[in-house]
Amino acid sequence: MSTEEGEGSLPTTSKIVPSQNYRSTWEVSMKNPEQFWDSMARELHWFRTWDKVLEWNPPFAKWFKGGQINASVNAVDRHVNTWRKNKVAILWEGEPGDRRAITYNELYQEVNRFASVLKNLGVQKGDRIAFYMPMVPEFPAAVLAAARIGATFTVVFSGFSASSLAGRINDCQAKVVVTADGGYRRGKVIQLKEIVDEALASTPSVQKVAVYRRVGREVSMKEGRDYWWHDLMKDSKPYVAPEPLDSSHPLYILYTSGTTGKPKGAVHSTGGYLTFVHATTKWVFDVKEDDVYWCTADIGWVTGHSYVIFGPLSHGLTTVMYEGAPDYPAPDRWWQIIERYGVSIFYTTPTAIRALMKFGDDLPKKYNLNSLRVLGTVGEPINPAAWEWYYNVIGQARCPIVDTWWQTETGGILISPTPNLGIMPLKPGSATLPLPGIEPEIFDEHGKPVKPGEKGFLVIKRPWPGMFITLYNDDDRYKQVYWSRFPGYYYPGDYALKDHDGYFWFLGRADEVLKVAGHRLGTIEIEDAFVGHRAVAEAAVAGRPDAVKGEGIVAFVTLKNGFSASQQLREELKQHVRKAIGPIATPDEIHFVSLLPKTRSGKIMRRVVKAVASGAEIGDVTTLEDGASIEEVKKAIAEFTQSLGS
Ligand code: ATP
Ligand code: MG
């Protein structure tokens, strides 16, 4: 992808001018950041106002120092004292088709009762609680209950293995685990309780387990340790006073998904995090009182924390929550859900869009998608071809696409269009411009800003309220991974460029940049070029050592239905990529595969691709934990290498 002539991108002429409102808001936030964030924080409920907006001892930040706040109050209490009391908070749909509508008042009751349950189980302020739950309404309720009493929670995605779960529980020494007897996924029951039991064989910190009955199956309950949710609720109290917590109190620990290495426990604060998530939900999604908002992320990911729970509930929105797979029982399930609830804001991932795009335009066209107003994506760069489809077929060329760049570590969105601050011209494939308060820059390897249009390393030049406050129990790793590459600046580890209009384009992970004959190429640049060809569904690119060029380009490509692998297509693709980027990017090897190895969040397992491309010992890869068990990684590698045959 190049901003000048890349597939589907608009010409870069420097005539693009973002709305005056956006520009002035951003400028004000730069000129007087403390006053700016002070006014944003005042949109929330605080027990005590802060003495100082920011105490910055690089790289450690304390936002709203002296302030006291509680996340559950901002999500539910605030609304039950208004007309929103009986407004629907969650429109829930289970995979088998069961449905529930939960009002703010009902959610409030559930949060309070479960908070008292947690207290009865011995949980105190500062203790850690782990969640291993299916996507049911009780999940956000229990998360808010933990926040209400000041327990720090960690959510482990319910697709992760027993060993990953145990590793995370042990890292944070969780005292209580909340799980269920199962959850539905593609028509099957995921046996969550069995996985918890296996994990708990090696987690001495866990004293109690609460088990929500979702499926109604027999599971083993260990006497004195395991309790049914509904039994615990019988002894619950209807009201638990929310704990006034210091703004810096750790709200949660979230282990990053592990696309690139051993999980890191990102710790998020309460006051700064909530302020940032509240503000970004408004700016990016342009939320209105009567919106029906749907973020498809599982609560196991940071997107689910920030934009399923805290952001939308803080605004008193009605949000849709769906338990299962997008293609069950058929790949029109999501379009059906949008029609059924009249979803107006829809936020998902590029992987999901590419997967659903494969089934063609007719499927979404069978549904009434006229309620949609804003579309969003997160998790990876969205390639221009998928952007166009999302824009034209799903959004019917009426809805802006907010391509949101952020990370587990950043707590919320940093770079994205902001429809709430006025219309800004979009460029397919670019996450566009920084949000107010965010000052990104592109550095060369020596820490000097590069010229517009030149590639380099993204840095964020000043702290923002949503930033993680450290890695759990590992201040040194926090400093080393994120703050030492360019001292004084936050280093997210992404390779990117800023074009002549100031728009940001993400080119791949910084540690995967290829150096071919002295030129640096991001993996995404090459992958986008592949996906711009009509035959290609998905592509993964990695480097392998090359005696002459430094690195050679190896590509793994899956084809769309109706195309088959051939030497001729291989040559055609080589020429196509060469033409799109330049002779330097001519791929050395193209392998047609039937699938790519993916993480549970749908991202390509980059380390696996790299190892296979460079012929490294695959055994090395399997020793790196990434949320999947070693068996699962091995299976992914085996399937991937087997499909390499063609
Ligand atoms: P790990 O850090 O454990 O390797 P991860 O980085 O995949 O895992 P996340 O925090 O979920 O875990 O993902 C953040 C990363 O995803 C970003 O650093 C960036 O590389 C990529 N990303 C997210 N959103 C976008 C986007 N809109 N455009 C481009 N890249 C994105
Ligand atoms: Mg990361």
XYZ file of C-alpha atoms and ligand atoms in Angstrom:
678
model
C 0.000 0.000 0.000
C 1.348 3.366 -0.873
C -0.572 6.515 -0.164
C 0.161 7.902 -3.595
C -1.115 5.175 -5.880
C -2.173 2.324 -3.597
C -5.198 0.188 -4.366
C -8.338 2.150 -3.717
C -6.708 4.925 -1.734
C -7.611 8.486 -2.516
C -4.945 10.645 -4.104
C -2.837 12.540 -1.634
C -2.969 16.123 -2.705
C -2.762 17.960 0.595
C -6.149 19.439 -0.250
C -7.787 17.320 2.367
C -8.897 19.428 5.274
C -10.440 17.846 8.351
C -13.379 19.638 9.950
C -12.690 22.878 11.738
C -14.244 21.473 14.900
C -11.862 18.514 14.920
C -8.859 20.730 14.300
C -9.689 23.262 16.949
C -10.494 20.563 19.520
C -7.188 18.842 18.847
C -5.288 22.130 19.021
C -6.893 23.108 22.313
C -6.018 19.685 23.714
C -2.383 20.181 22.724
C -2.112 23.700 24.053
C -3.641 23.034 27.395
C -3.871 19.286 27.933
C -4.530 19.359 31.654
C -7.441 21.738 31.350
C -8.728 19.709 28.407
C -8.704 16.380 30.264
C -10.006 18.046 33.391
C -13.169 19.014 31.550
C -13.517 15.523 30.027
C -13.198 13.864 33.435
C -15.988 16.061 34.759
C -18.440 14.218 32.544
C -18.131 11.272 34.934
C -19.300 10.761 38.491
C -16.538 11.235 41.092
C -16.823 10.901 44.854
C -13.992 13.346 45.239
C -12.490 15.698 42.680
C -8.780 15.391 41.941
C -6.092 17.708 43.287
C -3.953 17.362 40.198
C -4.873 16.319 36.655
C -1.560 14.622 35.919
C 1.477 13.660 37.906
C 4.030 12.504 35.364
C 7.181 10.768 36.550
C 8.177 9.282 33.213
C 7.218 6.645 32.360
C 4.774 6.464 35.270
C 1.600 8.534 35.167
C -0.964 9.271 37.841
C -4.077 10.776 36.273
C -6.543 12.745 38.384
C -4.457 12.357 41.486
C -6.470 12.613 44.663
C -9.714 11.907 42.811
C -11.988 9.073 43.927
C -14.231 7.185 41.572
C -15.984 3.857 40.994
C -16.475 2.252 37.583
C -19.762 0.514 38.403
C -21.324 3.799 39.552
C -20.507 5.313 36.186
C -21.903 2.316 34.327
C -25.170 1.796 36.209
C -25.940 3.936 39.285
C -25.756 7.132 37.276
C -28.487 5.962 34.938
C -30.943 4.435 37.394
C -31.384 7.858 38.942
C -32.635 9.202 35.631
C -35.318 8.336 33.081
C -32.906 5.701 31.756
C -33.847 3.486 34.693
C -35.940 1.236 32.476
C -34.041 1.845 29.250
C -32.617 -1.321 27.768
C -28.913 -1.598 28.555
C -28.235 -4.936 26.890
C -30.075 -6.615 24.029
C -28.704 -10.095 24.286
C -28.932 -12.972 21.864
C -27.655 -16.459 22.586
C -26.284 -18.575 19.790
C -29.182 -21.065 19.894
C -31.557 -18.113 19.378
C -32.666 -17.322 22.940
C -33.059 -13.607 23.629
C -33.132 -11.281 26.600
C -33.459 -7.532 27.095
C -31.885 -6.227 30.309
C -32.713 -2.729 31.521
C -30.322 -0.460 33.376
C -32.267 -1.068 36.559
C -32.040 -4.833 36.158
C -28.339 -4.605 35.432
C -27.926 -2.408 38.492
C -29.660 -5.007 40.664
C -27.547 -7.816 39.275
C -24.339 -5.846 39.823
C -25.252 -5.087 43.420
C -26.326 -8.609 44.245
C -23.236 -10.165 42.728
C -21.062 -7.603 44.509
C -22.496 -8.867 47.776
C -21.864 -12.450 46.627
C -18.222 -11.630 45.998
C -17.971 -10.117 49.459
C -19.531 -13.257 50.922
C -16.890 -15.279 49.091
C -14.249 -13.294 50.939
C -13.193 -10.929 48.167
C -11.826 -7.624 49.408
C -10.691 -4.399 47.867
C -7.391 -4.984 46.071
C -7.915 -8.757 45.593
C -7.784 -10.193 42.081
C -10.656 -12.043 40.414
C -10.411 -14.002 37.165
C -13.246 -14.363 34.655
C -13.561 -17.224 32.223
C -17.025 -16.684 30.855
C -19.203 -17.063 27.774
C -20.822 -13.917 26.354
C -23.887 -13.739 28.614
C -25.247 -10.582 30.322
C -24.084 -11.897 33.693
C -20.509 -11.472 32.459
C -20.510 -7.644 32.308
C -22.634 -7.628 35.470
C -20.021 -9.655 37.347
C -17.188 -7.519 35.989
C -18.960 -4.406 37.274
C -19.593 -6.133 40.607
C -15.865 -6.728 41.000
C -15.194 -3.072 40.170
C -17.856 -2.006 42.671
C -16.004 -3.531 45.618
C -12.564 -2.510 44.355
C -11.368 -5.978 43.325
C -9.035 -5.928 40.314
C -10.300 -8.263 37.628
C -8.617 -10.136 34.841
C -10.622 -11.593 31.984
C -9.283 -14.625 30.162
C -10.875 -15.221 26.780
C -13.029 -18.349 26.976
C -11.263 -19.870 23.981
C -7.941 -20.068 25.799
C -6.572 -23.331 27.099
C -6.291 -24.536 30.685
C -2.569 -23.817 30.752
C -3.055 -20.241 29.521
C -5.768 -19.716 32.104
C -3.573 -21.144 34.865
C -0.620 -19.005 33.770
C -2.663 -15.828 34.007
C -4.305 -16.779 37.327
C -0.905 -17.530 38.806
C 0.650 -14.362 37.459
C -1.922 -12.173 39.204
C -2.682 -14.545 42.117
C -6.452 -14.488 41.631
C -8.470 -15.509 44.682
C -11.796 -16.193 42.962
C -12.700 -17.481 39.498
C -16.052 -16.784 37.854
C -17.047 -19.190 35.086
C -20.021 -21.082 33.653
C -21.071 -24.644 32.946
C -20.474 -23.903 29.286
C -21.162 -21.602 26.389
C -22.338 -22.105 22.833
C -20.004 -21.806 19.891
C -20.892 -23.041 16.402
C -23.582 -25.294 17.791
C -21.250 -26.978 20.241
C -20.912 -26.501 23.969
C -17.529 -25.230 25.120
C -16.796 -27.076 28.338
C -15.632 -24.116 30.363
C -15.935 -25.705 33.783
C -13.781 -28.686 32.807
C -11.086 -26.321 31.541
C -11.258 -24.342 34.778
C -10.971 -27.566 36.785
C -7.884 -28.531 34.833
C -6.340 -25.088 35.304
C -7.134 -25.041 39.005
C -5.031 -28.144 39.587
C -2.037 -25.790 39.488
C -3.355 -22.519 40.906
C -2.979 -22.502 44.691
C -4.217 -18.900 45.024
C -7.799 -19.738 44.017
C -10.132 -20.273 46.966
C -13.614 -20.076 45.471
C -15.284 -20.583 42.111
C -18.670 -19.185 41.088
C -20.346 -21.121 38.271
C -23.104 -19.569 36.192
C -25.582 -22.028 34.711
C -25.759 -21.197 31.040
C -26.191 -24.553 29.386
C -27.730 -26.720 32.099
C -25.313 -29.602 31.932
C -23.818 -31.784 34.634
C -20.464 -30.487 35.782
C -18.393 -31.562 38.726
C -18.562 -29.182 41.672
C -15.811 -29.350 44.230
C -17.156 -29.210 47.754
C -16.171 -26.042 49.597
C -14.671 -24.462 46.494
C -17.290 -24.397 43.754
C -20.734 -22.769 44.064
C -23.585 -22.240 41.634
C -24.207 -18.599 40.796
C -27.955 -18.949 41.425
C -27.397 -20.501 44.853
C -24.988 -17.751 45.830
C -27.474 -15.126 44.699
C -30.076 -16.487 47.138
C -28.025 -15.098 50.016
C -27.208 -11.824 48.292
C -28.058 -8.294 49.374
C -29.864 -5.892 47.035
C -27.455 -3.042 47.645
C -23.722 -2.798 48.205
C -22.248 0.640 48.700
C -19.701 1.274 45.936
C -16.130 1.619 47.132
C -14.703 5.115 46.506
C -11.408 4.208 44.811
C -8.331 6.245 44.136
C -8.199 7.275 40.521
C -5.060 5.143 40.055
C -6.606 2.054 41.628
C -6.045 -0.845 39.203
C -9.390 -1.584 37.560
C -8.122 -4.579 35.638
C -5.154 -6.497 34.348
C -5.397 -7.708 30.780
C -2.848 -10.009 29.238
C -2.144 -9.040 25.630
C -3.299 -11.487 23.042
C 0.175 -12.744 22.325
C 0.465 -12.348 18.582
C 4.145 -11.692 19.011
C 5.343 -13.238 22.256
C 4.790 -14.108 25.884
C 1.711 -12.372 27.327
C 2.233 -9.162 29.218
C -0.186 -8.139 31.970
C -1.224 -4.591 31.113
C -2.583 -2.857 34.227
C -5.246 -0.191 33.741
C -6.211 2.513 36.196
C -9.782 3.465 37.080
C -10.187 7.249 36.719
C -7.893 7.915 33.782
C -9.099 4.844 31.926
C -12.793 5.638 32.368
C -12.289 9.256 31.356
C -10.513 8.199 28.194
C -12.960 5.464 27.248
C -15.920 7.774 27.856
C -14.434 10.540 25.699
C -13.306 8.278 22.858
C -16.661 6.459 22.686
C -18.272 9.824 22.094
C -15.770 11.213 19.589
C -15.337 8.095 17.484
C -18.796 6.532 17.464
C -20.713 9.800 17.727
C -23.126 8.137 20.144
C -26.666 9.455 20.569
C -29.296 8.588 23.138
C -31.387 6.515 20.720
C -28.526 4.575 19.157
C -28.417 0.793 19.130
C -24.750 0.075 19.481
C -23.059 -3.213 18.680
C -19.412 -3.989 19.205
C -18.913 -7.630 18.232
C -15.771 -8.145 20.334
C -15.668 -10.773 23.030
C -15.186 -9.279 26.489
C -11.990 -11.348 26.600
C -10.272 -8.723 24.446
C -9.530 -5.142 25.387
C -12.071 -4.017 22.795
C -14.719 -5.834 24.799
C -13.594 -4.167 28.025
C -13.540 -0.636 26.657
C -16.220 -0.688 23.976
C -18.650 -3.398 25.107
C -18.693 -2.588 28.819
C -17.264 0.702 30.037
C -17.672 3.073 27.085
C -21.258 2.331 26.021
C -22.605 1.803 29.551
C -21.015 5.018 30.717
C -23.040 6.785 28.013
C -26.225 4.930 28.961
C -26.486 3.338 25.535
C -28.442 0.296 24.445
C -25.896 -2.272 23.352
C -26.280 -5.551 21.538
C -24.439 -8.587 22.844
C -24.301 -11.840 20.879
C -22.976 -15.070 22.311
C -21.844 -17.102 19.345
C -20.114 -17.353 16.007
C -20.841 -14.978 13.101
C -21.455 -17.861 10.709
C -23.803 -19.945 12.828
C -26.125 -21.418 11.758
C -25.324 -19.541 8.527
C -23.049 -16.643 7.530
C -25.957 -14.207 7.527
C -26.343 -14.274 11.314
C -24.802 -10.847 11.912
C -26.845 -9.150 9.188
C -29.935 -10.731 10.674
C -29.043 -9.332 14.108
C -28.475 -5.847 12.684
C -31.916 -5.957 11.085
C -33.648 -7.426 14.145
C -32.473 -4.761 16.617
C -32.026 -1.881 14.186
C -28.330 -1.549 14.990
C -27.036 1.936 14.197
C -23.379 1.675 15.246
C -21.495 -1.473 14.291
C -17.893 -2.144 15.327
C -15.982 -5.256 14.258
C -12.667 -6.525 12.840
C -11.125 -6.640 9.366
C -10.753 -10.434 9.670
C -14.472 -10.828 10.228
C -15.246 -8.537 7.313
C -12.924 -10.466 4.991
C -14.450 -13.753 6.122
C -18.030 -12.574 5.534
C -17.091 -10.865 2.288
C -16.174 -14.270 0.861
C -19.875 -15.181 0.798
C -20.666 -12.385 -1.624
C -22.988 -9.378 -1.667
C -26.297 -11.232 -1.910
C -26.332 -12.403 1.686
C -26.199 -8.965 3.359
C -28.459 -7.568 0.654
C -31.250 -9.862 1.848
C -31.458 -7.802 5.049
C -32.553 -4.309 5.902
C -29.368 -2.591 7.022
C -30.784 0.915 6.706
C -30.497 1.564 10.439
C -26.679 1.620 10.233
C -25.086 5.019 10.728
C -21.452 4.448 11.755
C -19.228 1.449 10.947
C -15.972 0.657 12.706
C -13.013 -1.698 12.595
C -10.183 -2.593 14.950
C -7.356 -5.062 15.425
C -5.438 -4.826 12.181
C -5.173 -2.473 9.285
C -8.162 -2.923 7.006
C -7.027 -3.511 3.460
C -8.601 -1.143 0.933
C -10.489 -3.962 -0.845
C -12.272 -5.002 2.357
C -12.822 -1.330 3.271
C -14.628 -0.719 -0.019
C -16.853 -3.739 0.479
C -17.706 -2.763 4.060
C -18.405 0.789 2.955
C -20.469 0.012 -0.130
C -22.256 -3.237 0.648
C -22.793 -3.031 4.410
C -22.863 0.749 4.816
C -24.564 1.369 1.458
C -22.082 4.197 0.877
C -23.763 6.264 3.619
C -21.837 5.411 6.780
C -18.378 6.632 7.693
C -15.947 3.848 8.559
C -13.983 4.526 11.695
C -10.743 2.571 11.343
C -9.573 2.660 14.935
C -5.929 2.171 15.810
C -5.113 1.254 19.380
C -3.767 -1.515 21.604
C -4.428 -3.388 24.826
C -1.849 -1.088 26.368
C -3.439 2.166 25.233
C -6.804 1.387 26.882
C -8.754 3.122 24.153
C -8.630 4.444 20.628
C -5.739 6.811 19.799
C -5.961 7.248 16.028
C -9.268 7.183 14.150
C -11.785 9.338 12.354
C -13.977 11.196 14.857
C -17.432 11.764 13.286
C -18.597 13.475 16.467
C -16.116 16.284 15.866
C -17.230 16.851 12.312
C -16.843 15.256 8.944
C -13.356 14.365 7.869
C -12.483 12.919 4.484
C -11.675 9.206 4.751
C -8.951 7.302 2.946
C -9.569 3.551 2.698
C -6.809 1.772 4.617
C -5.763 4.749 6.748
C -6.707 5.116 10.412
C -6.605 8.869 9.621
C -5.863 11.349 12.413
C -5.027 11.379 16.118
C -7.781 11.876 18.657
C -7.748 14.999 20.817
C -5.006 14.811 23.424
C -2.975 12.349 21.371
C 0.288 13.410 19.791
C 1.733 10.707 17.536
C 4.855 11.035 15.445
C 6.890 8.856 13.111
C 10.550 8.454 14.059
C 13.466 7.043 12.151
C 15.630 4.479 13.886
C 17.655 7.223 15.565
C 14.622 8.908 17.065
C 14.402 11.793 14.577
C 11.014 12.644 13.037
C 10.858 11.588 9.386
C 9.425 13.681 6.568
C 5.758 13.260 5.591
C 5.343 10.170 3.443
C 8.411 8.442 4.882
C 8.101 5.214 6.794
C 9.240 4.762 10.360
C 8.316 3.842 13.921
C 5.207 5.201 15.552
C 5.673 6.967 18.880
C 3.220 8.774 21.138
C 4.824 11.893 22.453
C 2.843 12.601 25.589
C 0.860 10.634 28.158
C -2.929 10.223 27.843
C -5.450 9.205 30.515
C -6.229 5.746 29.082
C -2.632 4.566 29.073
C -1.788 1.418 31.034
C 0.054 2.231 34.234
C 2.549 -0.646 34.199
C 2.914 -4.368 33.488
C 1.683 -6.335 36.446
C 4.519 -6.810 38.936
C 7.040 -5.913 36.269
C 7.896 -2.205 36.145
C 11.218 -3.071 34.534
C 9.677 -4.855 31.575
C 7.215 -1.965 31.220
C 10.112 0.489 30.976
C 12.170 -1.721 28.746
C 9.518 -2.794 26.212
C 7.658 0.479 25.795
C 9.820 3.390 26.922
C 13.452 2.557 26.216
C 13.501 2.371 22.404
C 13.016 6.148 22.168
C 13.556 7.499 25.681
C 10.746 9.771 26.830
C 8.269 8.517 24.231
C 5.777 5.686 24.217
C 6.766 3.061 21.661
C 3.814 0.897 20.541
C 5.932 -1.327 18.291
C 4.120 -0.500 15.049
C 5.657 0.526 11.736
C 3.742 3.306 10.008
C 3.812 6.463 7.941
C 2.172 9.850 8.113
C 1.217 11.228 4.719
C 1.174 14.825 3.504
C -2.288 15.338 5.005
C -1.122 14.084 8.387
C -3.028 10.803 7.966
C -1.542 7.673 9.550
C -1.081 4.421 7.636
C -0.122 1.244 9.489
C 2.363 -0.932 7.684
C 2.969 -3.834 10.066
C 4.691 -4.715 13.299
C 7.978 -2.914 13.783
C 9.805 -6.121 14.613
C 8.686 -7.715 11.346
C 9.781 -5.000 8.989
C 11.665 -6.512 6.067
C 14.912 -5.038 4.924
C 15.268 -5.835 1.256
C 18.347 -4.488 -0.489
C 18.520 -1.605 1.961
C 14.806 -0.743 1.713
C 12.389 -1.213 4.562
C 9.020 -2.763 3.803
C 6.200 -3.354 6.251
C 4.526 -6.762 5.986
C 1.123 -5.099 5.616
C 2.237 -3.061 2.601
C 2.991 -6.244 0.714
C -0.028 -8.124 2.047
C -2.362 -5.313 0.952
C -0.883 -5.452 -2.516
C -1.650 -9.185 -2.672
C -5.185 -8.761 -1.390
C -5.736 -6.064 -3.999
C -5.592 -8.836 -6.646
C -8.977 -10.268 -7.547
C -7.932 -13.892 -6.898
C -6.552 -13.391 -3.384
C -8.596 -13.770 -0.200
C -5.840 -13.363 2.394
C -2.075 -13.088 2.498
C 0.698 -13.347 5.083
C 4.202 -12.167 4.319
C 7.470 -12.751 6.144
C 11.161 -12.352 5.444
C 13.808 -15.037 5.119
C 17.545 -14.428 5.145
C 18.996 -13.787 1.694
C 22.740 -13.651 1.102
C 22.469 -10.957 -1.555
C 19.483 -8.800 -0.645
C 19.602 -9.143 3.122
C 16.070 -10.457 3.222
C 13.872 -12.177 0.689
C 10.078 -11.947 0.634
C 8.062 -15.085 1.259
C 4.293 -14.924 0.858
C 1.537 -17.327 1.865
C -1.681 -16.744 0.008
C -5.213 -18.110 0.250
C -7.396 -17.803 -2.834
C -11.013 -16.774 -3.219
C -13.609 -19.341 -4.230
C -13.386 -19.979 -7.940
C -9.623 -19.518 -8.272
C -7.012 -22.230 -8.180
C -3.284 -22.294 -7.695
C -1.081 -22.360 -10.779
C 2.362 -21.331 -11.877
C 0.712 -18.747 -14.099
C -1.172 -17.179 -11.213
C 2.039 -17.148 -9.208
C 3.775 -15.149 -11.924
C 0.779 -12.865 -12.258
C 0.835 -12.149 -8.516
C 4.542 -11.402 -8.592
C 3.983 -8.858 -11.316
C 0.974 -7.456 -9.519
C 2.881 -6.810 -6.285
C 5.854 -5.475 -8.218
C 3.605 -3.017 -9.971
C 1.739 -1.976 -6.830
C 4.791 -1.263 -4.671
C 7.870 -1.365 -6.876
C 10.487 -3.829 -8.126
C 12.056 -3.954 -4.681
C 8.941 -5.680 -3.344
C 8.930 -8.518 -5.883
C 8.143 -11.633 -3.850
C 10.770 -14.378 -3.946
C 8.442 -17.192 -3.024
C 4.673 -17.446 -3.197
C 3.004 -20.393 -1.510
C -0.660 -21.111 -2.055
C -2.235 -22.381 1.157
C -5.771 -23.308 2.090
C -5.574 -21.568 5.468
C -3.351 -19.307 7.527
C -2.496 -19.988 11.169
C -4.569 -17.606 13.299
C -4.822 -16.635 16.937
C -8.140 -16.841 18.752
C -8.711 -13.160 18.031
C -8.405 -13.860 14.322
C -4.976 -12.360 13.828
C -2.328 -14.174 11.847
C 0.171 -16.002 14.080
C 3.084 -13.953 12.914
C 5.790 -15.946 14.647
C 4.579 -19.150 13.032
C 4.533 -17.631 9.559
C 7.990 -16.192 10.080
C 9.392 -19.499 11.310
C 7.943 -21.416 8.380
C 9.161 -18.778 5.909
C 12.703 -18.803 7.201
C 12.827 -22.554 7.700
C 13.490 -22.119 11.438
C 12.900 -24.944 13.866
C 9.152 -24.910 14.340
C 9.689 -26.406 17.761
C 10.939 -23.023 18.925
C 7.612 -21.475 18.106
C 5.577 -23.924 20.119
C 7.418 -23.061 23.307
C 6.091 -19.512 23.124
C 2.753 -19.211 24.782
C 0.139 -17.274 22.881
C -3.096 -18.125 24.554
C -3.465 -21.321 22.622
C -2.091 -24.535 24.053
C 1.064 -26.000 22.554
C -1.140 -28.674 20.997
C -3.271 -26.020 19.342
C -0.261 -24.170 17.978
C 1.164 -27.459 16.741
C -2.112 -28.297 15.070
C -2.230 -24.880 13.394
C 1.328 -25.344 12.170
C 0.633 -28.867 10.920
C -2.484 -27.786 9.024
C -0.681 -24.780 7.657
C 2.406 -26.658 6.471
C 0.273 -29.487 5.098
C -1.743 -27.022 3.051
C 1.573 -25.721 1.724
C 1.876 -28.711 -0.542
C 0.270 -27.107 -3.576
P 0.765 -8.907 21.493
O 1.008 -7.493 21.908
O 0.622 -9.816 22.651
O 1.719 -9.391 20.463
P -1.404 -7.875 19.886
O -0.496 -6.705 19.685
O -1.970 -8.531 18.684
O -0.685 -8.984 20.789
P -3.592 -6.149 20.725
O -3.224 -5.191 21.787
O -4.973 -6.682 20.744
O -2.639 -7.420 20.814
O -3.399 -5.502 19.303
C -2.815 -4.234 19.088
C -2.106 -4.211 17.754
O -3.014 -4.497 16.692
C -1.518 -2.860 17.391
O -0.250 -2.681 17.956
C -1.479 -2.932 15.869
O -0.347 -3.641 15.424
C -2.711 -3.730 15.534
N -3.857 -2.840 15.231
C -4.954 -2.652 15.977
N -5.835 -1.836 15.370
C -5.290 -1.471 14.206
C -5.710 -0.622 13.111
N -6.887 -0.017 13.102
N -4.847 -0.475 12.079
C -3.661 -1.090 12.077
N -3.221 -1.914 13.051
C -4.024 -2.106 14.113
Mg 0.766 -5.689 20.937
